[in-house]
Amino acid sequence: MKLVRFNQNRLGVVRDDTIIDVSDVLAQMPGQNWPLEPGDPLIRNLDALIPAIEDAAEGGKSVPIADVKIESPITSPSKILAAPVNYKKHLDEARADKELNQGTHVRTIDELGLFLKSSTSLAGPQEGVALKWTDRRTDHEVELAAIIGKGGRDISRENAMSHVAGYCIGLDISIRGTEDRSFRKSFDSFTVLGPWFITADELGDPHNLDFWLKINGETRQESNTNMLIWDIPKLIEYASSAYNLYPGDVLLTGTPEGVSPIAAGDVMTCWIENIGEMTVPVS
Ligand code: MN
């Protein structure tokens, strides 16, 4: 199933080129009192809501995807986890390009571990990326984003995939410079998720997906998730050895080679096999 958030918090099911509005189902979610539980309430309650969503999608009102404004399918994640240099050819290009390495030795993911991005950096595709420090190089990084369903701590590699609810296309927008990754990559709108959330059962094998990113129609990044250095079970095992994972936590799995600067007026198009395509303007 593909679930989309659109037109100011409507919930829809994607069928071909249309969206069926199933927002009425949201009323069945349990309310929350202070203090809020960490995480995304829809993802936390998804298993219980799926039958009602399927019912509502039968014969529900549909609208063409082209006529709606698509928002990030995940809201209020407790954390956005991200893998640094998790594709070999991206490591090679980072070591070769002074603008990327800032004159420092680029360490491997085995040395770096993971980093965290601000959860408020999240934006939907049509909100787009708003550049801020325009005197500095700011790059696109397209990545497969795995979304945690069932939370937990000390999750084993063997059990890891049962904790993934589904996937999105992710953009990890990055100012180049010497500051910490968590700072450079956490500006507002620097994490784009979309165009929808596809459940794990519908995606199939996440470790053999072609994907690409184009700027103004020109291909910049093109790879396959079979090139990941740390696969998704390893990322989850490692992350959950440090901190509890919660429903809706976003795991950005890393970007392949081909990162390059973006400028106001550019249009990014991102595609991942079995997920779909999203268009993201830069301002
Ligand atoms: Mn990245």
PDB file of C-alpha atoms and ligand atoms in Angstrom:
ATOM      1  CA  MET A   1       0.000   0.000   0.000  1.00  0.00           C
ATOM      2  CA  LYS A   2       1.137   3.527  -0.778  1.00  0.00           C
ATOM      3  CA  LEU A   3       0.012   6.179   1.708  1.00  0.00           C
ATOM      4  CA  VAL A   4       0.258   9.855   0.913  1.00  0.00           C
ATOM      5  CA  ARG A   5      -0.284  13.018   2.963  1.00  0.00           C
ATOM      6  CA  PHE A   6      -1.663  15.808   0.823  1.00  0.00           C
ATOM      7  CA  ASN A   7      -3.589  19.111   0.780  1.00  0.00           C
ATOM      8  CA  GLN A   8      -2.929  20.040   4.415  1.00  0.00           C
ATOM      9  CA  ASN A   9      -2.986  16.750   6.243  1.00  0.00           C
ATOM     10  CA  ARG A  10      -5.411  14.707   4.166  1.00  0.00           C
ATOM     11  CA  LEU A  11      -4.524  11.005   4.095  1.00  0.00           C
ATOM     12  CA  GLY A  12      -4.732   9.178   0.791  1.00  0.00           C
ATOM     13  CA  VAL A  13      -4.097   5.812  -0.799  1.00  0.00           C
ATOM     14  CA  VAL A  14      -2.244   5.965  -4.125  1.00  0.00           C
ATOM     15  CA  ARG A  15      -3.753   3.962  -6.988  1.00  0.00           C
ATOM     16  CA  ASP A  16      -2.079   4.460 -10.377  1.00  0.00           C
ATOM     17  CA  ASP A  17      -2.250   8.204 -11.082  1.00  0.00           C
ATOM     18  CA  THR A  18      -4.923   8.945  -8.504  1.00  0.00           C
ATOM     19  CA  ILE A  19      -5.266   9.391  -4.768  1.00  0.00           C
ATOM     20  CA  ILE A  20      -8.243   8.049  -2.853  1.00  0.00           C
ATOM     21  CA  ASP A  21      -9.026  10.191   0.182  1.00  0.00           C
ATOM     22  CA  VAL A  22      -9.254   8.017   3.313  1.00  0.00           C
ATOM     23  CA  SER A  23      -8.879  10.853   5.846  1.00  0.00           C
ATOM     24  CA  ASP A  24     -11.983   9.793   7.809  1.00  0.00           C
ATOM     25  CA  VAL A  25      -9.988   6.839   9.152  1.00  0.00           C
ATOM     26  CA  LEU A  26      -7.710   9.224  11.060  1.00  0.00           C
ATOM     27  CA  ALA A  27     -10.527   9.811  13.583  1.00  0.00           C
ATOM     28  CA  GLN A  28      -9.979   6.230  14.773  1.00  0.00           C
ATOM     29  CA  MET A  29      -6.496   7.036  16.075  1.00  0.00           C
ATOM     30  CA  PRO A  30      -6.310   7.173  19.867  1.00  0.00           C
ATOM     31  CA  GLY A  31      -5.929  10.719  21.187  1.00  0.00           C
ATOM     32  CA  GLN A  32      -2.845  11.747  23.098  1.00  0.00           C
ATOM     33  CA  ASN A  33      -2.366  13.665  26.307  1.00  0.00           C
ATOM     34  CA  TRP A  34       0.706  15.322  27.725  1.00  0.00           C
ATOM     35  CA  PRO A  35       3.371  14.057  27.650  1.00  0.00           C
ATOM     36  CA  LEU A  36       3.205  12.927  24.029  1.00  0.00           C
ATOM     37  CA  GLU A  37       4.666   9.590  23.079  1.00  0.00           C
ATOM     38  CA  PRO A  38       7.678  10.047  20.798  1.00  0.00           C
ATOM     39  CA  GLY A  39       7.114   9.263  17.154  1.00  0.00           C
ATOM     40  CA  ASP A  40       4.587   9.425  14.330  1.00  0.00           C
ATOM     41  CA  PRO A  41       1.064   8.519  15.518  1.00  0.00           C
ATOM     42  CA  LEU A  42      -0.055   7.187  12.138  1.00  0.00           C
ATOM     43  CA  ILE A  43       2.907   4.836  11.814  1.00  0.00           C
ATOM     44  CA  ARG A  44       2.479   3.738  15.455  1.00  0.00           C
ATOM     45  CA  ASN A  45      -1.165   2.813  14.807  1.00  0.00           C
ATOM     46  CA  LEU A  46      -0.765   1.676  11.222  1.00  0.00           C
ATOM     47  CA  ASP A  47      -1.242  -2.073  11.684  1.00  0.00           C
ATOM     48  CA  ALA A  48      -4.535  -1.470  13.520  1.00  0.00           C
ATOM     49  CA  LEU A  49      -5.733   1.058  10.928  1.00  0.00           C
ATOM     50  CA  ILE A  50      -4.842  -0.825   7.729  1.00  0.00           C
ATOM     51  CA  PRO A  51      -8.141  -2.777   7.498  1.00  0.00           C
ATOM     52  CA  ALA A  52     -10.150   0.457   7.849  1.00  0.00           C
ATOM     53  CA  ILE A  53      -7.916   2.202   5.319  1.00  0.00           C
ATOM     54  CA  GLU A  54      -8.443  -0.654   2.854  1.00  0.00           C
ATOM     55  CA  ASP A  55     -12.217  -0.462   3.382  1.00  0.00           C
ATOM     56  CA  ALA A  56     -12.253   3.298   2.908  1.00  0.00           C
ATOM     57  CA  ALA A  57     -10.194   3.014  -0.272  1.00  0.00           C
ATOM     58  CA  GLU A  58     -12.868   0.821  -1.875  1.00  0.00           C
ATOM     59  CA  GLY A  59     -15.210   3.180  -3.632  1.00  0.00           C
ATOM     60  CA  GLY A  60     -13.719   6.283  -2.000  1.00  0.00           C
ATOM     61  CA  LYS A  61     -13.485   9.583  -3.829  1.00  0.00           C
ATOM     62  CA  SER A  62     -10.372   9.833  -5.983  1.00  0.00           C
ATOM     63  CA  VAL A  63      -8.462  12.846  -7.274  1.00  0.00           C
ATOM     64  CA  PRO A  64      -5.632  12.971  -9.832  1.00  0.00           C
ATOM     65  CA  ILE A  65      -2.211  13.092  -8.140  1.00  0.00           C
ATOM     66  CA  ALA A  66      -1.309  15.984 -10.420  1.00  0.00           C
ATOM     67  CA  ASP A  67      -4.049  18.117  -8.792  1.00  0.00           C
ATOM     68  CA  VAL A  68      -2.897  17.883  -5.162  1.00  0.00           C
ATOM     69  CA  LYS A  69      -0.094  19.279  -3.047  1.00  0.00           C
ATOM     70  CA  ILE A  70       1.982  16.399  -1.662  1.00  0.00           C
ATOM     71  CA  GLU A  71       3.404  16.696   1.878  1.00  0.00           C
ATOM     72  CA  SER A  72       5.884  14.574   3.810  1.00  0.00           C
ATOM     73  CA  PRO A  73       4.202  11.228   4.589  1.00  0.00           C
ATOM     74  CA  ILE A  74       6.009  11.078   7.943  1.00  0.00           C
ATOM     75  CA  THR A  75       5.329  13.703  10.606  1.00  0.00           C
ATOM     76  CA  SER A  76       7.046  14.380  13.923  1.00  0.00           C
ATOM     77  CA  PRO A  77       9.660  11.590  13.832  1.00  0.00           C
ATOM     78  CA  SER A  78      11.508  11.328  17.157  1.00  0.00           C
ATOM     79  CA  LYS A  79      14.746  11.222  15.163  1.00  0.00           C
ATOM     80  CA  ILE A  80      16.122  11.330  11.666  1.00  0.00           C
ATOM     81  CA  LEU A  81      19.049   8.896  11.560  1.00  0.00           C
ATOM     82  CA  ALA A  82      21.466   9.137   8.692  1.00  0.00           C
ATOM     83  CA  ALA A  83      24.348   7.091   7.320  1.00  0.00           C
ATOM     84  CA  PRO A  84      27.447   9.027   6.224  1.00  0.00           C
ATOM     85  CA  VAL A  85      29.438   7.856   3.162  1.00  0.00           C
ATOM     86  CA  ASN A  86      27.599   4.553   2.795  1.00  0.00           C
ATOM     87  CA  TYR A  87      28.388   4.045  -0.916  1.00  0.00           C
ATOM     88  CA  LYS A  88      31.966   3.241  -1.955  1.00  0.00           C
ATOM     89  CA  LYS A  89      31.988   5.498  -5.031  1.00  0.00           C
ATOM     90  CA  HIS A  90      30.681   8.413  -2.945  1.00  0.00           C
ATOM     91  CA  LEU A  91      33.562   7.836  -0.521  1.00  0.00           C
ATOM     92  CA  ASP A  92      35.967   7.911  -3.498  1.00  0.00           C
ATOM     93  CA  GLU A  93      34.540  11.165  -4.882  1.00  0.00           C
ATOM     94  CA  ALA A  94      34.524  12.781  -1.431  1.00  0.00           C
ATOM     95  CA  ARG A  95      38.196  11.917  -1.002  1.00  0.00           C
ATOM     96  CA  ALA A  96      39.017  13.304  -4.469  1.00  0.00           C
ATOM     97  CA  ASP A  97      37.053  16.588  -4.266  1.00  0.00           C
ATOM     98  CA  LYS A  98      38.419  19.313  -1.989  1.00  0.00           C
ATOM     99  CA  GLU A  99      35.043  21.069  -1.848  1.00  0.00           C
ATOM    100  CA  LEU A 100      33.586  17.891  -0.398  1.00  0.00           C
ATOM    101  CA  ASN A 101      36.413  16.948   1.959  1.00  0.00           C
ATOM    102  CA  GLN A 102      37.372  20.490   3.051  1.00  0.00           C
ATOM    103  CA  GLY A 103      40.998  19.423   3.097  1.00  0.00           C
ATOM    104  CA  THR A 104      40.349  16.735   5.693  1.00  0.00           C
ATOM    105  CA  HIS A 105      40.653  12.957   5.455  1.00  0.00           C
ATOM    106  CA  VAL A 106      37.178  11.544   4.763  1.00  0.00           C
ATOM    107  CA  ARG A 107      36.548   8.752   7.219  1.00  0.00           C
ATOM    108  CA  THR A 108      34.516   5.634   6.459  1.00  0.00           C
ATOM    109  CA  ILE A 109      31.155   4.731   7.950  1.00  0.00           C
ATOM    110  CA  ASP A 110      32.972   2.138  10.089  1.00  0.00           C
ATOM    111  CA  GLU A 111      34.856   5.020  11.698  1.00  0.00           C
ATOM    112  CA  LEU A 112      32.012   7.563  11.722  1.00  0.00           C
ATOM    113  CA  GLY A 113      28.980   5.531  12.759  1.00  0.00           C
ATOM    114  CA  LEU A 114      25.678   7.368  12.265  1.00  0.00           C
ATOM    115  CA  PHE A 115      24.637  10.987  12.652  1.00  0.00           C
ATOM    116  CA  LEU A 116      21.322  12.643  13.555  1.00  0.00           C
ATOM    117  CA  LYS A 117      19.446  15.377  11.705  1.00  0.00           C
ATOM    118  CA  SER A 118      16.933  17.722  13.279  1.00  0.00           C
ATOM    119  CA  SER A 119      13.403  16.358  12.974  1.00  0.00           C
ATOM    120  CA  THR A 120      12.268  19.902  12.085  1.00  0.00           C
ATOM    121  CA  SER A 121      14.358  19.810   8.898  1.00  0.00           C
ATOM    122  CA  LEU A 122      11.574  17.676   7.391  1.00  0.00           C
ATOM    123  CA  ALA A 123       9.697  18.953   4.333  1.00  0.00           C
ATOM    124  CA  GLY A 124       7.402  17.535   1.673  1.00  0.00           C
ATOM    125  CA  PRO A 125       8.339  17.485  -2.005  1.00  0.00           C
ATOM    126  CA  GLN A 126       6.191  20.399  -3.062  1.00  0.00           C
ATOM    127  CA  GLU A 127       7.269  22.640  -0.200  1.00  0.00           C
ATOM    128  CA  GLY A 128      10.700  22.264  -1.754  1.00  0.00           C
ATOM    129  CA  VAL A 129      14.162  23.078  -0.472  1.00  0.00           C
ATOM    130  CA  ALA A 130      14.833  26.641   0.671  1.00  0.00           C
ATOM    131  CA  LEU A 131      18.532  27.469   0.443  1.00  0.00           C
ATOM    132  CA  LYS A 132      19.836  29.588   3.290  1.00  0.00           C
ATOM    133  CA  TRP A 133      23.577  30.193   3.237  1.00  0.00           C
ATOM    134  CA  THR A 134      23.762  30.936  -0.480  1.00  0.00           C
ATOM    135  CA  ASP A 135      27.458  31.886  -0.362  1.00  0.00           C
ATOM    136  CA  ARG A 136      28.169  28.244   0.499  1.00  0.00           C
ATOM    137  CA  ARG A 137      27.947  25.159  -1.687  1.00  0.00           C
ATOM    138  CA  THR A 138      24.746  23.197  -0.957  1.00  0.00           C
ATOM    139  CA  ASP A 139      24.341  19.712  -2.477  1.00  0.00           C
ATOM    140  CA  HIS A 140      21.594  17.219  -3.210  1.00  0.00           C
ATOM    141  CA  GLU A 141      21.895  13.692  -1.807  1.00  0.00           C
ATOM    142  CA  VAL A 142      19.192  11.248  -2.872  1.00  0.00           C
ATOM    143  CA  GLU A 143      18.767   8.267  -0.541  1.00  0.00           C
ATOM    144  CA  LEU A 144      16.452   5.376   0.201  1.00  0.00           C
ATOM    145  CA  ALA A 145      14.691   6.220   3.486  1.00  0.00           C
ATOM    146  CA  ALA A 146      13.574   3.310   5.662  1.00  0.00           C
ATOM    147  CA  ILE A 147      10.814   4.125   8.159  1.00  0.00           C
ATOM    148  CA  ILE A 148      10.798   2.345  11.522  1.00  0.00           C
ATOM    149  CA  GLY A 149       7.465   0.713  12.395  1.00  0.00           C
ATOM    150  CA  LYS A 150       7.900  -1.292  15.559  1.00  0.00           C
ATOM    151  CA  GLY A 151      10.334   0.476  17.881  1.00  0.00           C
ATOM    152  CA  GLY A 152      12.865  -1.139  20.129  1.00  0.00           C
ATOM    153  CA  ARG A 153      16.348  -1.220  21.503  1.00  0.00           C
ATOM    154  CA  ASP A 154      19.208  -3.677  20.869  1.00  0.00           C
ATOM    155  CA  ILE A 155      17.488  -5.041  17.756  1.00  0.00           C
ATOM    156  CA  SER A 156      19.451  -7.905  16.233  1.00  0.00           C
ATOM    157  CA  ARG A 157      20.447  -8.020  12.597  1.00  0.00           C
ATOM    158  CA  GLU A 158      18.208 -11.076  12.194  1.00  0.00           C
ATOM    159  CA  ASN A 159      15.123  -9.240  13.495  1.00  0.00           C
ATOM    160  CA  ALA A 160      15.895  -5.833  12.014  1.00  0.00           C
ATOM    161  CA  MET A 161      13.741  -5.979   8.891  1.00  0.00           C
ATOM    162  CA  SER A 162      10.626  -6.784  10.942  1.00  0.00           C
ATOM    163  CA  HIS A 163      11.040  -3.319  12.504  1.00  0.00           C
ATOM    164  CA  VAL A 164      10.764  -1.533   9.133  1.00  0.00           C
ATOM    165  CA  ALA A 165       7.233  -0.360   8.337  1.00  0.00           C
ATOM    166  CA  GLY A 166       8.029   0.921   4.868  1.00  0.00           C
ATOM    167  CA  TYR A 167      10.028   3.279   2.694  1.00  0.00           C
ATOM    168  CA  CYS A 168      10.130   6.713   1.073  1.00  0.00           C
ATOM    169  CA  ILE A 169      12.448   8.602  -1.209  1.00  0.00           C
ATOM    170  CA  GLY A 170      14.676  10.840   0.913  1.00  0.00           C
ATOM    171  CA  LEU A 171      16.787  13.893   0.199  1.00  0.00           C
ATOM    172  CA  ASP A 172      19.610  14.715   2.602  1.00  0.00           C
ATOM    173  CA  ILE A 173      20.426  18.290   1.605  1.00  0.00           C
ATOM    174  CA  SER A 174      23.911  19.281   2.722  1.00  0.00           C
ATOM    175  CA  ILE A 175      25.845  22.501   3.033  1.00  0.00           C
ATOM    176  CA  ARG A 176      29.524  21.709   2.434  1.00  0.00           C
ATOM    177  CA  GLY A 177      31.888  22.929   5.093  1.00  0.00           C
ATOM    178  CA  THR A 178      33.743  22.050   8.238  1.00  0.00           C
ATOM    179  CA  GLU A 179      30.797  22.205  10.658  1.00  0.00           C
ATOM    180  CA  ASP A 180      29.318  19.048  12.144  1.00  0.00           C
ATOM    181  CA  ARG A 181      27.069  17.102   9.798  1.00  0.00           C
ATOM    182  CA  SER A 182      24.204  17.463  12.282  1.00  0.00           C
ATOM    183  CA  PHE A 183      24.416  21.241  11.853  1.00  0.00           C
ATOM    184  CA  ARG A 184      25.091  21.528   8.118  1.00  0.00           C
ATOM    185  CA  LYS A 185      22.327  19.093   7.199  1.00  0.00           C
ATOM    186  CA  SER A 186      19.613  20.217   9.627  1.00  0.00           C
ATOM    187  CA  PHE A 187      18.544  23.549   8.165  1.00  0.00           C
ATOM    188  CA  ASP A 188      14.779  23.876   7.672  1.00  0.00           C
ATOM    189  CA  SER A 189      13.650  21.901   4.581  1.00  0.00           C
ATOM    190  CA  PHE A 190      16.956  19.987   4.323  1.00  0.00           C
ATOM    191  CA  THR A 191      15.279  16.597   4.744  1.00  0.00           C
ATOM    192  CA  VAL A 192      12.693  15.954   2.044  1.00  0.00           C
ATOM    193  CA  LEU A 193      10.540  12.820   2.231  1.00  0.00           C
ATOM    194  CA  GLY A 194       8.089  11.704  -0.402  1.00  0.00           C
ATOM    195  CA  PRO A 195       6.249  11.299  -2.545  1.00  0.00           C
ATOM    196  CA  TRP A 196       4.520   8.743  -0.336  1.00  0.00           C
ATOM    197  CA  PHE A 197       5.153   5.958   2.141  1.00  0.00           C
ATOM    198  CA  ILE A 198       5.149   2.462   0.634  1.00  0.00           C
ATOM    199  CA  THR A 199       4.628  -0.414   3.047  1.00  0.00           C
ATOM    200  CA  ALA A 200       7.495  -2.901   3.305  1.00  0.00           C
ATOM    201  CA  ASP A 201       5.379  -5.790   2.003  1.00  0.00           C
ATOM    202  CA  GLU A 202       4.639  -3.900  -1.211  1.00  0.00           C
ATOM    203  CA  LEU A 203       8.181  -2.673  -1.878  1.00  0.00           C
ATOM    204  CA  GLY A 204       9.892  -6.069  -1.965  1.00  0.00           C
ATOM    205  CA  ASP A 205      13.684  -6.298  -1.576  1.00  0.00           C
ATOM    206  CA  PRO A 206      15.054  -2.887  -0.504  1.00  0.00           C
ATOM    207  CA  HIS A 207      18.605  -3.947  -1.320  1.00  0.00           C
ATOM    208  CA  ASN A 208      18.205  -4.175  -5.087  1.00  0.00           C
ATOM    209  CA  LEU A 209      16.529  -0.948  -6.211  1.00  0.00           C
ATOM    210  CA  ASP A 210      17.685   1.253  -9.065  1.00  0.00           C
ATOM    211  CA  PHE A 211      17.418   4.947  -8.294  1.00  0.00           C
ATOM    212  CA  TRP A 212      18.410   8.310  -9.718  1.00  0.00           C
ATOM    213  CA  LEU A 213      18.258  12.049  -9.256  1.00  0.00           C
ATOM    214  CA  LYS A 214      18.064  14.609 -12.048  1.00  0.00           C
ATOM    215  CA  ILE A 215      18.530  18.368 -11.907  1.00  0.00           C
ATOM    216  CA  ASN A 216      16.491  20.221 -14.520  1.00  0.00           C
ATOM    217  CA  GLY A 217      16.199  16.946 -16.422  1.00  0.00           C
ATOM    218  CA  GLU A 218      19.919  16.118 -16.358  1.00  0.00           C
ATOM    219  CA  THR A 219      20.995  12.935 -14.530  1.00  0.00           C
ATOM    220  CA  ARG A 220      23.391  13.603 -11.639  1.00  0.00           C
ATOM    221  CA  GLN A 221      23.103  10.539  -9.411  1.00  0.00           C
ATOM    222  CA  GLU A 222      22.333   7.004 -10.566  1.00  0.00           C
ATOM    223  CA  SER A 223      22.938   3.831  -8.594  1.00  0.00           C
ATOM    224  CA  ASN A 224      21.382   0.767  -7.017  1.00  0.00           C
ATOM    225  CA  THR A 225      20.839   0.060  -3.330  1.00  0.00           C
ATOM    226  CA  ASN A 226      22.830  -3.164  -3.775  1.00  0.00           C
ATOM    227  CA  MET A 227      25.894  -0.876  -3.523  1.00  0.00           C
ATOM    228  CA  LEU A 228      25.222   0.028   0.135  1.00  0.00           C
ATOM    229  CA  ILE A 229      28.271  -0.552   2.364  1.00  0.00           C
ATOM    230  CA  TRP A 230      26.184  -1.046   5.532  1.00  0.00           C
ATOM    231  CA  ASP A 231      22.862  -2.657   4.656  1.00  0.00           C
ATOM    232  CA  ILE A 232      19.607  -1.803   6.437  1.00  0.00           C
ATOM    233  CA  PRO A 233      19.828  -4.602   9.071  1.00  0.00           C
ATOM    234  CA  LYS A 234      23.315  -3.451  10.022  1.00  0.00           C
ATOM    235  CA  LEU A 235      22.200   0.195  10.252  1.00  0.00           C
ATOM    236  CA  ILE A 236      19.273  -0.769  12.504  1.00  0.00           C
ATOM    237  CA  GLU A 237      21.350  -3.079  14.679  1.00  0.00           C
ATOM    238  CA  TYR A 238      23.975  -0.375  15.136  1.00  0.00           C
ATOM    239  CA  ALA A 239      21.497   2.470  15.753  1.00  0.00           C
ATOM    240  CA  SER A 240      19.413   0.503  18.237  1.00  0.00           C
ATOM    241  CA  SER A 241      22.521  -0.516  20.175  1.00  0.00           C
ATOM    242  CA  ALA A 242      22.757   3.164  21.146  1.00  0.00           C
ATOM    243  CA  TYR A 243      19.193   4.410  21.362  1.00  0.00           C
ATOM    244  CA  ASN A 244      15.619   3.285  21.404  1.00  0.00           C
ATOM    245  CA  LEU A 245      13.947   3.470  18.014  1.00  0.00           C
ATOM    246  CA  TYR A 246      10.352   4.724  17.791  1.00  0.00           C
ATOM    247  CA  PRO A 247       7.618   4.330  15.179  1.00  0.00           C
ATOM    248  CA  GLY A 248       8.179   6.868  12.430  1.00  0.00           C
ATOM    249  CA  ASP A 249      11.912   7.249  12.981  1.00  0.00           C
ATOM    250  CA  VAL A 250      13.503   7.964   9.614  1.00  0.00           C
ATOM    251  CA  LEU A 251      16.644   6.132   8.541  1.00  0.00           C
ATOM    252  CA  LEU A 252      18.422   7.793   5.614  1.00  0.00           C
ATOM    253  CA  THR A 253      20.606   5.018   4.231  1.00  0.00           C
ATOM    254  CA  GLY A 254      23.236   7.135   2.463  1.00  0.00           C
ATOM    255  CA  THR A 255      23.841   8.634  -0.950  1.00  0.00           C
ATOM    256  CA  PRO A 256      25.762   7.340  -3.967  1.00  0.00           C
ATOM    257  CA  GLU A 257      28.247   9.233  -6.113  1.00  0.00           C
ATOM    258  CA  GLY A 258      27.236  12.228  -8.193  1.00  0.00           C
ATOM    259  CA  VAL A 259      26.453  14.795  -5.490  1.00  0.00           C
ATOM    260  CA  SER A 260      26.533  18.330  -6.897  1.00  0.00           C
ATOM    261  CA  PRO A 261      25.408  21.855  -6.026  1.00  0.00           C
ATOM    262  CA  ILE A 262      21.840  23.087  -6.290  1.00  0.00           C
ATOM    263  CA  ALA A 263      20.730  26.666  -6.913  1.00  0.00           C
ATOM    264  CA  ALA A 264      17.524  28.644  -6.560  1.00  0.00           C
ATOM    265  CA  GLY A 265      15.267  27.905  -9.524  1.00  0.00           C
ATOM    266  CA  ASP A 266      16.511  24.328  -9.963  1.00  0.00           C
ATOM    267  CA  VAL A 267      14.047  21.462 -10.052  1.00  0.00           C
ATOM    268  CA  MET A 268      15.143  18.102  -8.642  1.00  0.00           C
ATOM    269  CA  THR A 269      13.448  14.933  -9.829  1.00  0.00           C
ATOM    270  CA  CYS A 270      14.089  11.805  -7.778  1.00  0.00           C
ATOM    271  CA  TRP A 271      13.058   8.252  -8.612  1.00  0.00           C
ATOM    272  CA  ILE A 272      13.434   4.966  -6.772  1.00  0.00           C
ATOM    273  CA  GLU A 273      12.338   1.702  -8.366  1.00  0.00           C
ATOM    274  CA  ASN A 274       9.055   0.352  -6.914  1.00  0.00           C
ATOM    275  CA  ILE A 275       8.442   3.595  -4.977  1.00  0.00           C
ATOM    276  CA  GLY A 276       7.932   6.206  -7.695  1.00  0.00           C
ATOM    277  CA  GLU A 277       9.047   9.692  -8.542  1.00  0.00           C
ATOM    278  CA  MET A 278       8.989  13.044  -6.782  1.00  0.00           C
ATOM    279  CA  THR A 279       9.660  16.549  -8.013  1.00  0.00           C
ATOM    280  CA  VAL A 280      11.237  19.042  -5.621  1.00  0.00           C
ATOM    281  CA  PRO A 281      11.786  22.729  -6.414  1.00  0.00           C
ATOM    282  CA  VAL A 282      14.706  24.718  -4.991  1.00  0.00           C
ATOM    283  CA  SER A 283      14.278  28.316  -3.894  1.00  0.00           C
TER     284      SER A 283
HETATM  285 MN    MN B   1      23.480  11.685   3.155  1.00  0.00          MN
END
